[in-house]
mmCIF file with all atom_site columns, C-alpha atoms in Angstrom:
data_model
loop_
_atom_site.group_PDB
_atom_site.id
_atom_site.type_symbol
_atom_site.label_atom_id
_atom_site.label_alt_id
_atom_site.label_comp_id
_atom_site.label_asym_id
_atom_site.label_entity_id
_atom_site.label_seq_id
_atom_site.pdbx_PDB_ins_code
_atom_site.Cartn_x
_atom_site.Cartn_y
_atom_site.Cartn_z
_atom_site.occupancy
_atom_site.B_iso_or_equiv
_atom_site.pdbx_formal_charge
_atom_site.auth_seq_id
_atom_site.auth_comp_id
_atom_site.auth_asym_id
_atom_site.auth_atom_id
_atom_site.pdbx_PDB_model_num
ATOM 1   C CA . UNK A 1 1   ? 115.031 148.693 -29.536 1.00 0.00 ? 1   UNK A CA 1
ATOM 2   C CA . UNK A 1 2   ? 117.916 147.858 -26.782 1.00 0.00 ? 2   UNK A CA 1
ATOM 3   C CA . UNK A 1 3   ? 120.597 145.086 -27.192 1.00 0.00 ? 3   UNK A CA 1
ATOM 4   C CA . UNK A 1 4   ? 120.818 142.772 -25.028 1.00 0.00 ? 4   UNK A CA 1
ATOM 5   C CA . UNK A 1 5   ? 123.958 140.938 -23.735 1.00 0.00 ? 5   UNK A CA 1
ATOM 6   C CA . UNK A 1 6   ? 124.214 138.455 -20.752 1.00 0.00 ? 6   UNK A CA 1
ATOM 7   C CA . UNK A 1 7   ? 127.004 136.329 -19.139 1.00 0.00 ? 7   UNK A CA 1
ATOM 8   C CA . UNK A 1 8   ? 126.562 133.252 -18.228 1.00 0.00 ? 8   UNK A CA 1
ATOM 9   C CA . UNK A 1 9   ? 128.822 129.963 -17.206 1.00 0.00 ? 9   UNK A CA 1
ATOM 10  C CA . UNK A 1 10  ? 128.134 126.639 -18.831 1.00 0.00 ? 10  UNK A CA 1
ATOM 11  C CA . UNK A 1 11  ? 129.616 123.410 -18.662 1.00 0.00 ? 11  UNK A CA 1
ATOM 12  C CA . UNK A 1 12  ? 131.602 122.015 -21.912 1.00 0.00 ? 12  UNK A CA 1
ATOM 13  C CA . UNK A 1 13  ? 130.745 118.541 -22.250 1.00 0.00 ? 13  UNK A CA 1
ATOM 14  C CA . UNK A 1 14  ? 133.130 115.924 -24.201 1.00 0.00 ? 14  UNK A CA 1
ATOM 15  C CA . UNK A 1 15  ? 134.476 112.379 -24.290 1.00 0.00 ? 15  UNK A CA 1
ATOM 16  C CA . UNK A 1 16  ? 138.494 114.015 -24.583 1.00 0.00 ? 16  UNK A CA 1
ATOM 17  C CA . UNK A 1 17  ? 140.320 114.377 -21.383 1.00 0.00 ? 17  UNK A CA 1
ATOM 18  C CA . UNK A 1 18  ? 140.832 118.442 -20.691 1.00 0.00 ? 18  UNK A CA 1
ATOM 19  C CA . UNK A 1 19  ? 142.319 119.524 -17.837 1.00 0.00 ? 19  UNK A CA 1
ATOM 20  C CA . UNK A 1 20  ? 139.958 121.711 -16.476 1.00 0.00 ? 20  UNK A CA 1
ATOM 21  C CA . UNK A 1 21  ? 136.607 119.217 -17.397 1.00 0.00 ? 21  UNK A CA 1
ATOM 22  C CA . UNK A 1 22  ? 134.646 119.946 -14.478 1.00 0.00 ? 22  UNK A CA 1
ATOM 23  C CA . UNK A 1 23  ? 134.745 123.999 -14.172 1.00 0.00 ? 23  UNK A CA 1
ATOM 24  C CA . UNK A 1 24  ? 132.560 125.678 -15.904 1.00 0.00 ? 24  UNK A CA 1
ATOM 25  C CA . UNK A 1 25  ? 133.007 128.366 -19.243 1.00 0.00 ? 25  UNK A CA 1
ATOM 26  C CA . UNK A 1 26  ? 132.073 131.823 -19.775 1.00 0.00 ? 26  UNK A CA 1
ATOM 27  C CA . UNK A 1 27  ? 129.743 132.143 -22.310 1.00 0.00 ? 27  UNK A CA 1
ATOM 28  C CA . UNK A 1 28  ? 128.201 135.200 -23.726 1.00 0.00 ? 28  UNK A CA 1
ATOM 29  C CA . UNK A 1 29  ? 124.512 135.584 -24.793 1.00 0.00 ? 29  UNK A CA 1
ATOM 30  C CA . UNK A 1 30  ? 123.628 137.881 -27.270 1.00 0.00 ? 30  UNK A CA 1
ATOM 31  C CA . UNK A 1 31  ? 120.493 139.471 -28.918 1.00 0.00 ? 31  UNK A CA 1
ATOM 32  C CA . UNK A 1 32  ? 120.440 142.273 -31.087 1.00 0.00 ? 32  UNK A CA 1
ATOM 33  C CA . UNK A 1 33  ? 117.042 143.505 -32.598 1.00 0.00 ? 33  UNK A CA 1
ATOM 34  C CA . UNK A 1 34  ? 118.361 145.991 -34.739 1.00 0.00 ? 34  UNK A CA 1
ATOM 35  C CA . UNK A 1 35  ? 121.181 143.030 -36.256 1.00 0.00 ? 35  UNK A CA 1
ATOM 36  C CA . UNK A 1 36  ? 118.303 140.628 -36.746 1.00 0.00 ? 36  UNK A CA 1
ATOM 37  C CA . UNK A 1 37  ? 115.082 140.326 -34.353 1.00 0.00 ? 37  UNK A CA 1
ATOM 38  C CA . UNK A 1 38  ? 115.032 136.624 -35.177 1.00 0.00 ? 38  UNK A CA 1
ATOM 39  C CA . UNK A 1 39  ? 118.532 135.474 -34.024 1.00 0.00 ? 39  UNK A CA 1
ATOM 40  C CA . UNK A 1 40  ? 120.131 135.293 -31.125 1.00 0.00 ? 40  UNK A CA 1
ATOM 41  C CA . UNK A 1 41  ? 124.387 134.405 -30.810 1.00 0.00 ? 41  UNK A CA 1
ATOM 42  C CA . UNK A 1 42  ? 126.176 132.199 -28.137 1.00 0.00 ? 42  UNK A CA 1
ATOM 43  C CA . UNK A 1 43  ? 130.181 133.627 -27.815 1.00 0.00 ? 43  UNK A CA 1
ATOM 44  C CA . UNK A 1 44  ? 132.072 130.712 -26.568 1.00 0.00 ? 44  UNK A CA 1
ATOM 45  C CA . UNK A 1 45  ? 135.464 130.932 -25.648 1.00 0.00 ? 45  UNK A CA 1
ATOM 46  C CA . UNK A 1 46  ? 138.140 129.515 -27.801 1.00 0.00 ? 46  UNK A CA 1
ATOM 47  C CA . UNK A 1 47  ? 141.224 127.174 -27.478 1.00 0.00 ? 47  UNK A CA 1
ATOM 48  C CA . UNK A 1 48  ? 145.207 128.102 -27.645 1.00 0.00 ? 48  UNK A CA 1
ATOM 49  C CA . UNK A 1 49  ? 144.350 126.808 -31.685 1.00 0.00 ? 49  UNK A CA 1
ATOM 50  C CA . UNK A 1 50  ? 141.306 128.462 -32.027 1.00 0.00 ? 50  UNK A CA 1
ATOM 51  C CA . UNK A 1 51  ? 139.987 131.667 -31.225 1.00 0.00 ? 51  UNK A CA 1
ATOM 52  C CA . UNK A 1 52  ? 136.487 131.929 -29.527 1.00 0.00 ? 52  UNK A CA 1
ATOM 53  C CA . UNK A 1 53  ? 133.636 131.520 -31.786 1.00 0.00 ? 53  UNK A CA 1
ATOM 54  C CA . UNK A 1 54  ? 130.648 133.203 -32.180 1.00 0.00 ? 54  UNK A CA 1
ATOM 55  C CA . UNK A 1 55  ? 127.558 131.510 -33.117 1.00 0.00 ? 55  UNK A CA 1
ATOM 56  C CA . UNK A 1 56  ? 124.551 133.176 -34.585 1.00 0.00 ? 56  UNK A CA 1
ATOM 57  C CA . UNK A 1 57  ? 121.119 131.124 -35.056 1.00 0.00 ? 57  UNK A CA 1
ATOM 58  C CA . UNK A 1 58  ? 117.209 131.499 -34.471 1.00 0.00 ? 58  UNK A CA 1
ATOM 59  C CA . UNK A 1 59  ? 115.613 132.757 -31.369 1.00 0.00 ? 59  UNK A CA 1
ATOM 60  C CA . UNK A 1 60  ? 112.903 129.939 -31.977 1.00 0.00 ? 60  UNK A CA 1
ATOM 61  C CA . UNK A 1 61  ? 115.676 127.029 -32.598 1.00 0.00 ? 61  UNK A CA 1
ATOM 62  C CA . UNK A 1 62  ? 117.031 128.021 -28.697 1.00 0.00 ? 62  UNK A CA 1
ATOM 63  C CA . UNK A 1 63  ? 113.289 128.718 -27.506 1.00 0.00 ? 63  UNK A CA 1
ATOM 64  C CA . UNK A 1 64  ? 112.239 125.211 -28.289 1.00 0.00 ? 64  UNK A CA 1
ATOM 65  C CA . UNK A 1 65  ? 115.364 123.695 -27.561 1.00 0.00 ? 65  UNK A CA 1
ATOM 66  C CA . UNK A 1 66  ? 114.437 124.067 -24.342 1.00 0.00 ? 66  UNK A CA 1
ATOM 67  C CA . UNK A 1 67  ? 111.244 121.780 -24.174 1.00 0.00 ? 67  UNK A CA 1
ATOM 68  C CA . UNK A 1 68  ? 112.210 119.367 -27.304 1.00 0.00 ? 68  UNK A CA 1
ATOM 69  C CA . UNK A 1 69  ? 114.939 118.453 -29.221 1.00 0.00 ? 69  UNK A CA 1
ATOM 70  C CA . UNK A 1 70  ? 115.334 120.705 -32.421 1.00 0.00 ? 70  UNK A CA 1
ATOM 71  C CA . UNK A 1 71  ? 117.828 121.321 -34.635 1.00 0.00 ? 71  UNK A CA 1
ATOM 72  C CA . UNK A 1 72  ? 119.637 122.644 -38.154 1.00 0.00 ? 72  UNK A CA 1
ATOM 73  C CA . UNK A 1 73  ? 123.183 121.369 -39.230 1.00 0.00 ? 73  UNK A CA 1
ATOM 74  C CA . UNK A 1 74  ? 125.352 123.413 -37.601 1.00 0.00 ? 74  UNK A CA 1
ATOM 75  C CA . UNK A 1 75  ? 123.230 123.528 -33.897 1.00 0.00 ? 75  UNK A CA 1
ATOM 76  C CA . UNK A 1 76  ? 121.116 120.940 -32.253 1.00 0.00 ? 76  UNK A CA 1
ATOM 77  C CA . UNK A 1 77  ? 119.280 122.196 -28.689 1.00 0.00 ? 77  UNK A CA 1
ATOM 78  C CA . UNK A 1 78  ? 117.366 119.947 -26.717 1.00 0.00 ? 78  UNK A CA 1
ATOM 79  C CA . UNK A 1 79  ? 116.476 119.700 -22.907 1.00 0.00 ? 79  UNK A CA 1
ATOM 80  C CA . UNK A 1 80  ? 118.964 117.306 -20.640 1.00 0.00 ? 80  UNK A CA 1
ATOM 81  C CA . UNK A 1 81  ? 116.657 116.270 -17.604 1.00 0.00 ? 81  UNK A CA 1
ATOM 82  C CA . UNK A 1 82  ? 114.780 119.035 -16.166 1.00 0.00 ? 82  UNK A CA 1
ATOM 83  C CA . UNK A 1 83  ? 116.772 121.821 -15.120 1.00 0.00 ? 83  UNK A CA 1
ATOM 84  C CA . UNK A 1 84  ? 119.894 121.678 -17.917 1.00 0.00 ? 84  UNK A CA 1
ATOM 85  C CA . UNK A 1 85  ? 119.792 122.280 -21.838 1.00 0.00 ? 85  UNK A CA 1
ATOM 86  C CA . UNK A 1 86  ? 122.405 121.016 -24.126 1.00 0.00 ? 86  UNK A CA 1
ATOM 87  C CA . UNK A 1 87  ? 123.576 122.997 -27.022 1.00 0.00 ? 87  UNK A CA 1
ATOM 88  C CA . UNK A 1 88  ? 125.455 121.392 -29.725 1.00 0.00 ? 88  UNK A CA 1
ATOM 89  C CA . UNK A 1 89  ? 127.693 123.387 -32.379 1.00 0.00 ? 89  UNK A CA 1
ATOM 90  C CA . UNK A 1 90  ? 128.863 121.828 -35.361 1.00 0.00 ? 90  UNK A CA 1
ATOM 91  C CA . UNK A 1 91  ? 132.111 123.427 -37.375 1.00 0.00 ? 91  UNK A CA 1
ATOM 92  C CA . UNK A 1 92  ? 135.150 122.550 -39.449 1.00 0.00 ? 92  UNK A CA 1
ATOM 93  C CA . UNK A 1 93  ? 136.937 122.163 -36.281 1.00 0.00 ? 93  UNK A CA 1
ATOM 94  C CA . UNK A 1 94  ? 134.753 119.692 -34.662 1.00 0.00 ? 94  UNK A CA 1
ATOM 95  C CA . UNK A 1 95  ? 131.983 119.456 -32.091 1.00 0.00 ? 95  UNK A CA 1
ATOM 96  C CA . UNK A 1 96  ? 131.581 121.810 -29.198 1.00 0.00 ? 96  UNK A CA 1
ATOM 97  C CA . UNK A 1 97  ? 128.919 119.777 -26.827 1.00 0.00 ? 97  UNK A CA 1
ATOM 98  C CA . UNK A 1 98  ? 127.850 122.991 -23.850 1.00 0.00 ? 98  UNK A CA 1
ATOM 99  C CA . UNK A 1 99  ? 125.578 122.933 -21.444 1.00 0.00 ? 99  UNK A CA 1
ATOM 100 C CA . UNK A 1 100 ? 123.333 125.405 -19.793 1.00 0.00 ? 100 UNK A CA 1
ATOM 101 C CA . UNK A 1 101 ? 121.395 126.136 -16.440 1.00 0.00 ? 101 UNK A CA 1
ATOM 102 C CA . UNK A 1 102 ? 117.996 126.232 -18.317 1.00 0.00 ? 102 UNK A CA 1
ATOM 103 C CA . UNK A 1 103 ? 116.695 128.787 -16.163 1.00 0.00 ? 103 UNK A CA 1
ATOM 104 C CA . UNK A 1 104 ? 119.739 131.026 -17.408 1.00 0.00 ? 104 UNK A CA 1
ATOM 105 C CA . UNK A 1 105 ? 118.445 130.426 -21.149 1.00 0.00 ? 105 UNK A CA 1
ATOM 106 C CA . UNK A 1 106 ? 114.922 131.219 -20.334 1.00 0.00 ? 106 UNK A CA 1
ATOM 107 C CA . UNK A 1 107 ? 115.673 134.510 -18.633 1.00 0.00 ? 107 UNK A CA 1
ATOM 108 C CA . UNK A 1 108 ? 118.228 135.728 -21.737 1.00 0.00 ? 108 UNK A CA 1
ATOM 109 C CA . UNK A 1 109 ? 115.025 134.517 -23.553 1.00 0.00 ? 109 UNK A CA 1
ATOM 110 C CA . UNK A 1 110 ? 112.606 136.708 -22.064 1.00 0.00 ? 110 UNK A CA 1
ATOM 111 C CA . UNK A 1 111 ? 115.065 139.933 -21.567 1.00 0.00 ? 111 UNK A CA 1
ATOM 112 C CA . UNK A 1 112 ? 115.256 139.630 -25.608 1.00 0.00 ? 112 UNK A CA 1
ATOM 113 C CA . UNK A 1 113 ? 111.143 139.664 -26.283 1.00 0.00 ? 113 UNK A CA 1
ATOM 114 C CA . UNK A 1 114 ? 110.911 142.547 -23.868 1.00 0.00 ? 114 UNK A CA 1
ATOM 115 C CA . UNK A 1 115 ? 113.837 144.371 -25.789 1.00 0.00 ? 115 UNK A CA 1
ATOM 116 C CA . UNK A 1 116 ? 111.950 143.721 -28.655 1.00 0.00 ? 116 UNK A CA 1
ATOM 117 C CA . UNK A 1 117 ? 109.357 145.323 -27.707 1.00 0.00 ? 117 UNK A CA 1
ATOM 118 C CA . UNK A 1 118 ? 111.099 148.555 -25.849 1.00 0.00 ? 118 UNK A CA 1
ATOM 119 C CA . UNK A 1 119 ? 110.316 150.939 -27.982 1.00 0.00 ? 119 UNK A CA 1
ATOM 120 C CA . UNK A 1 120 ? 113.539 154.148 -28.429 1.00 0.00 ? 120 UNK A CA 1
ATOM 121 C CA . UNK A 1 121 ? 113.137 156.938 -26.938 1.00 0.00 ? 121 UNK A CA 1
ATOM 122 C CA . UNK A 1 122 ? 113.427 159.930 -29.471 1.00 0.00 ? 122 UNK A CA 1
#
C-alpha cells in the first residue's frame, strides 16, 4: 500500500486579531496505510511559541465531518454551508478553528481508499 500526502491551503478561523487573518495556511494531509489504515493526520503550521502540530484521528470522524457534525474531544468536523468544512482541534494550548475547501477534503479522501486498496508490487 502507497502513502499518501497532499497540500492544501485552509483558512484559520478565530475571534483574536492576527495579522495575516484573511490569507490562507498551508496545511498538510496525510494518510498512511501501513501507520494505521483507519487514521488520517492534518499538519498545521505552528506559531513563533509553538511549533506546528500534527494531528492524527479517524478517517471516518473527517469522512462524516463532511455531511454532519461529528466529533471526539480533541476534534470536532462538521460541514460550514455547502462548499467549506470546519475542523476544530482541541489542545493544551488552546483552540485551532481551520477551515477547508470541502472538495479538497473529499479528494485527499478518495486518493486514501484507492491507496488502500493499491496493492505493492513485489
Amino acid at each position: 500500500m502507497s502513502a499518501v500526502e497532499q497540500y492544501a491551503r485552509a483558512h484559520i478561523v478565530t475571534d483574536a486579531e492576527i495579522p495575516d487573518e484573511t490569507d490562507d495556511i498551508p496545511v498538510v494531509l496525510r494518510y498512511d496505510p501501513d501507520l494505521d489504515p483507519r487514521s488520517v493526520r492534518i499538519g498545521l503550521p505552528g506559531s513563533h511559541a509553538h511549533g506546528s502540530h500534527e494531528w492524527t484521528f479517524s478517517r471516518t470522524l473527517l469522512e462524516q465531518g463532511l455531511r454532519a457534525p461529528v466529533g471526539t474531544e480533541e476534534i470536532r468536523v462538521w460541514p460550514c454551508g455547502r462548499v467549506q468544512t470546519v475542523v476544530e482541534f482541541h489542545s493544551d494550548h488552546g483552540v485551532s478553528v481551520v477551515q477547508f475547501d470541502s472538495r479538497t477534503l473529499m479528494r485527499f479522501l478518495r486518493r486514501t481508499y484507492l491507496a488502500a486498496e493499491t496493492p505493492v508490487a513485489q
